[in-house]
Amino acid sequence: MQVSNDSPAVNYVDYFTKQFPIDLANMAALRDELAVRQGALSAAKDAVVDRERAKQELDAAKAEAAALKVDATADREAAKQELADARAKAKDLNTQAKAALAAAVDRETAVELREKAVADSEVYQIKAQAEIESQQADLKAQTAALDARVKAFQEKVAALTA
């Protein structure tokens, strides 16, 4: 299509019958090509937007992962501290239990020794009581024999003096 004024006047009948369909076909082809290029450009712009959105999501995911890692590290350290505290507490309780057991065993041993001493003392007292009773019986027998001898002596003295 010739649009400049430096050429002779256009014959519109020839133009519309011969050149216009060709120009129209060329414009349709250009329009289709422009649509394809515009679609490609739109797709490229969409790809750039998608890449930017993906980058932002990746950055957000990385930040969230870093925060989770920090939280996990803090939780792990807290768990380690709790475990150490629990172990120390268990060790203390174990030590206290051993001390209590040793004290109970010592008390039990002391009680057993006292019971044995009391039992030995009771046996000794029973033996001593039996010995005392035996000696009392002997003393009574000896006292009775002495009384009988004194009485017999008194009777002899009375018979001699009479």
C-alpha positions as a Python dict, from the first residue, in 0.01 Angstrom:
ca = {
    (1, 'M'): (0, 0, 0),
    (2, 'Q'): (133, 336, -100),
    (3, 'V'): (43, 612, 144),
    (4, 'S'): (277, 891, 55),
    (5, 'N'): (172, 1184, -167),
    (6, 'D'): (470, 1178, -394),
    (7, 'S'): (319, 929, -630),
    (8, 'P'): (40, 971, -879),
    (9, 'A'): (-316, 944, -760),
    (10, 'V'): (-446, 606, -674),
    (11, 'N'): (-702, 433, -879),
    (12, 'Y'): (-937, 312, -611),
    (13, 'V'): (-1118, 63, -827),
    (14, 'D'): (-794, -108, -918),
    (15, 'Y'): (-680, -83, -560),
    (16, 'F'): (-997, -235, -415),
    (17, 'T'): (-1014, -506, -678),
    (18, 'K'): (-649, -598, -701),
    (19, 'Q'): (-432, -460, -422),
    (20, 'F'): (-680, -444, -129),
    (21, 'P'): (-737, -821, -104),
    (22, 'I'): (-360, -873, -104),
    (23, 'D'): (-310, -602, 159),
    (24, 'L'): (-600, -742, 357),
    (25, 'A'): (-447, -1090, 346),
    (26, 'N'): (-110, -948, 445),
    (27, 'M'): (-274, -759, 733),
    (28, 'A'): (-453, -1073, 846),
    (29, 'A'): (-123, -1260, 836),
    (30, 'L'): (41, -976, 1026),
    (31, 'R'): (-244, -976, 1274),
    (32, 'D'): (-202, -1353, 1326),
    (33, 'E'): (173, -1315, 1357),
    (34, 'L'): (125, -1024, 1598),
    (35, 'A'): (-119, -1234, 1799),
    (36, 'V'): (134, -1517, 1808),
    (37, 'R'): (409, -1277, 1908),
    (38, 'Q'): (180, -1106, 2158),
    (39, 'G'): (91, -1448, 2297),
    (40, 'A'): (460, -1538, 2317),
    (41, 'L'): (530, -1204, 2482),
    (42, 'S'): (241, -1257, 2723),
    (43, 'A'): (369, -1606, 2792),
    (44, 'A'): (716, -1466, 2852),
    (45, 'K'): (572, -1197, 3082),
    (46, 'D'): (368, -1465, 3260),
    (47, 'A'): (682, -1678, 3288),
    (48, 'V'): (873, -1383, 3435),
    (49, 'V'): (587, -1317, 3679),
    (50, 'D'): (572, -1689, 3763),
    (51, 'R'): (949, -1696, 3814),
    (52, 'E'): (930, -1393, 4041),
    (53, 'R'): (642, -1549, 4236),
    (54, 'A'): (834, -1878, 4255),
    (55, 'K'): (1142, -1691, 4375),
    (56, 'Q'): (936, -1515, 4643),
    (57, 'E'): (780, -1845, 4747),
    (58, 'L'): (1125, -2007, 4753),
    (59, 'D'): (1260, -1721, 4965),
    (60, 'A'): (960, -1749, 5197),
    (61, 'A'): (1007, -2126, 5217),
    (62, 'K'): (1378, -2079, 5288),
    (63, 'A'): (1298, -1825, 5561),
    (64, 'E'): (1037, -2057, 5708),
    (65, 'A'): (1281, -2349, 5691),
    (66, 'A'): (1547, -2139, 5862),
    (67, 'A'): (1299, -2039, 6133),
    (68, 'L'): (1196, -2403, 6175),
    (69, 'K'): (1563, -2501, 6193),
    (70, 'V'): (1625, -2239, 6462),
    (71, 'D'): (1314, -2358, 6652),
    (72, 'A'): (1421, -2721, 6613),
    (73, 'T'): (1770, -2637, 6735),
    (74, 'A'): (1628, -2452, 7035),
    (75, 'D'): (1389, -2741, 7105),
    (76, 'R'): (1676, -2988, 7074),
    (77, 'E'): (1890, -2787, 7314),
    (78, 'A'): (1597, -2762, 7557),
    (79, 'A'): (1542, -3137, 7528),
    (80, 'K'): (1912, -3200, 7590),
    (81, 'Q'): (1895, -2975, 7898),
    (82, 'E'): (1581, -3151, 8022),
    (83, 'L'): (1751, -3487, 7967),
    (84, 'A'): (2059, -3372, 8158),
    (85, 'D'): (1837, -3240, 8439),
    (86, 'A'): (1642, -3565, 8447),
    (87, 'R'): (1964, -3767, 8458),
    (88, 'A'): (2100, -3550, 8739),
    (89, 'K'): (1771, -3580, 8929),
    (90, 'A'): (1770, -3957, 8876),
    (91, 'K'): (2130, -3973, 8998),
    (92, 'D'): (2040, -3767, 9306),
    (93, 'L'): (1736, -3984, 9373),
    (94, 'N'): (1948, -4296, 9327),
    (95, 'T'): (2205, -4162, 9571),
    (96, 'Q'): (1931, -4073, 9821),
    (97, 'A'): (1775, -4416, 9778),
    (98, 'K'): (2111, -4585, 9835),
    (99, 'A'): (2170, -4371, 10145),
    (100, 'A'): (1820, -4448, 10274),
    (101, 'L'): (1873, -4818, 10207),
    (102, 'A'): (2208, -4811, 10384),
    (103, 'A'): (2050, -4627, 10680),
    (104, 'A'): (1764, -4879, 10689),
    (105, 'V'): (2012, -5167, 10675),
    (106, 'D'): (2216, -5002, 10953),
    (107, 'R'): (1900, -4955, 11164),
    (108, 'E'): (1795, -5312, 11094),
    (109, 'T'): (2139, -5436, 11192),
    (110, 'A'): (2130, -5227, 11508),
    (111, 'V'): (1783, -5359, 11592),
    (112, 'E'): (1899, -5715, 11529),
    (113, 'L'): (2202, -5659, 11753),
    (114, 'R'): (1981, -5511, 12026),
    (115, 'E'): (1736, -5800, 11991),
    (116, 'K'): (2026, -6048, 12017),
    (117, 'A'): (2163, -5864, 12319),
    (118, 'V'): (1817, -5863, 12480),
    (119, 'A'): (1773, -6233, 12398),
    (120, 'D'): (2120, -6310, 12540),
    (121, 'S'): (2039, -6099, 12844),
    (122, 'E'): (1709, -6285, 12893),
    (123, 'V'): (1888, -6620, 12864),
    (124, 'Y'): (2150, -6499, 13113),
    (125, 'Q'): (1879, -6369, 13348),
    (126, 'I'): (1692, -6701, 13325),
    (127, 'K'): (2013, -6889, 13401),
    (128, 'A'): (2095, -6643, 13681),
    (129, 'Q'): (1743, -6675, 13822),
    (130, 'A'): (1776, -7053, 13815),
    (131, 'E'): (2115, -7023, 13986),
    (132, 'I'): (1971, -6783, 14244),
    (133, 'E'): (1680, -7017, 14309),
    (134, 'S'): (1920, -7308, 14338),
    (135, 'Q'): (2141, -7109, 14574),
    (136, 'Q'): (1833, -6999, 14775),
    (137, 'A'): (1727, -7362, 14805),
    (138, 'D'): (2079, -7456, 14913),
    (139, 'L'): (2079, -7160, 15156),
    (140, 'K'): (1746, -7267, 15301),
    (141, 'A'): (1873, -7623, 15333),
    (142, 'Q'): (2197, -7501, 15492),
    (143, 'T'): (2003, -7257, 15716),
    (144, 'A'): (1772, -7539, 15820),
    (145, 'A'): (2073, -7764, 15884),
    (146, 'L'): (2244, -7485, 16080),
    (147, 'D'): (1929, -7417, 16278),
    (148, 'A'): (1906, -7789, 16351),
    (149, 'R'): (2269, -7798, 16461),
    (150, 'V'): (2228, -7480, 16673),
    (151, 'K'): (1918, -7631, 16832),
    (152, 'A'): (2099, -7958, 16893),
    (153, 'F'): (2394, -7765, 17039),
    (154, 'Q'): (2160, -7561, 17259),
    (155, 'E'): (1998, -7881, 17375),
    (156, 'K'): (2338, -8028, 17461),
    (157, 'V'): (2435, -7711, 17646),
    (158, 'A'): (2100, -7714, 17826),
    (159, 'A'): (2142, -8079, 17911),
    (160, 'L'): (2492, -8017, 18043),
    (161, 'T'): (2387, -7717, 18248),
    (162, 'A'): (2084, -7885, 18383),
}
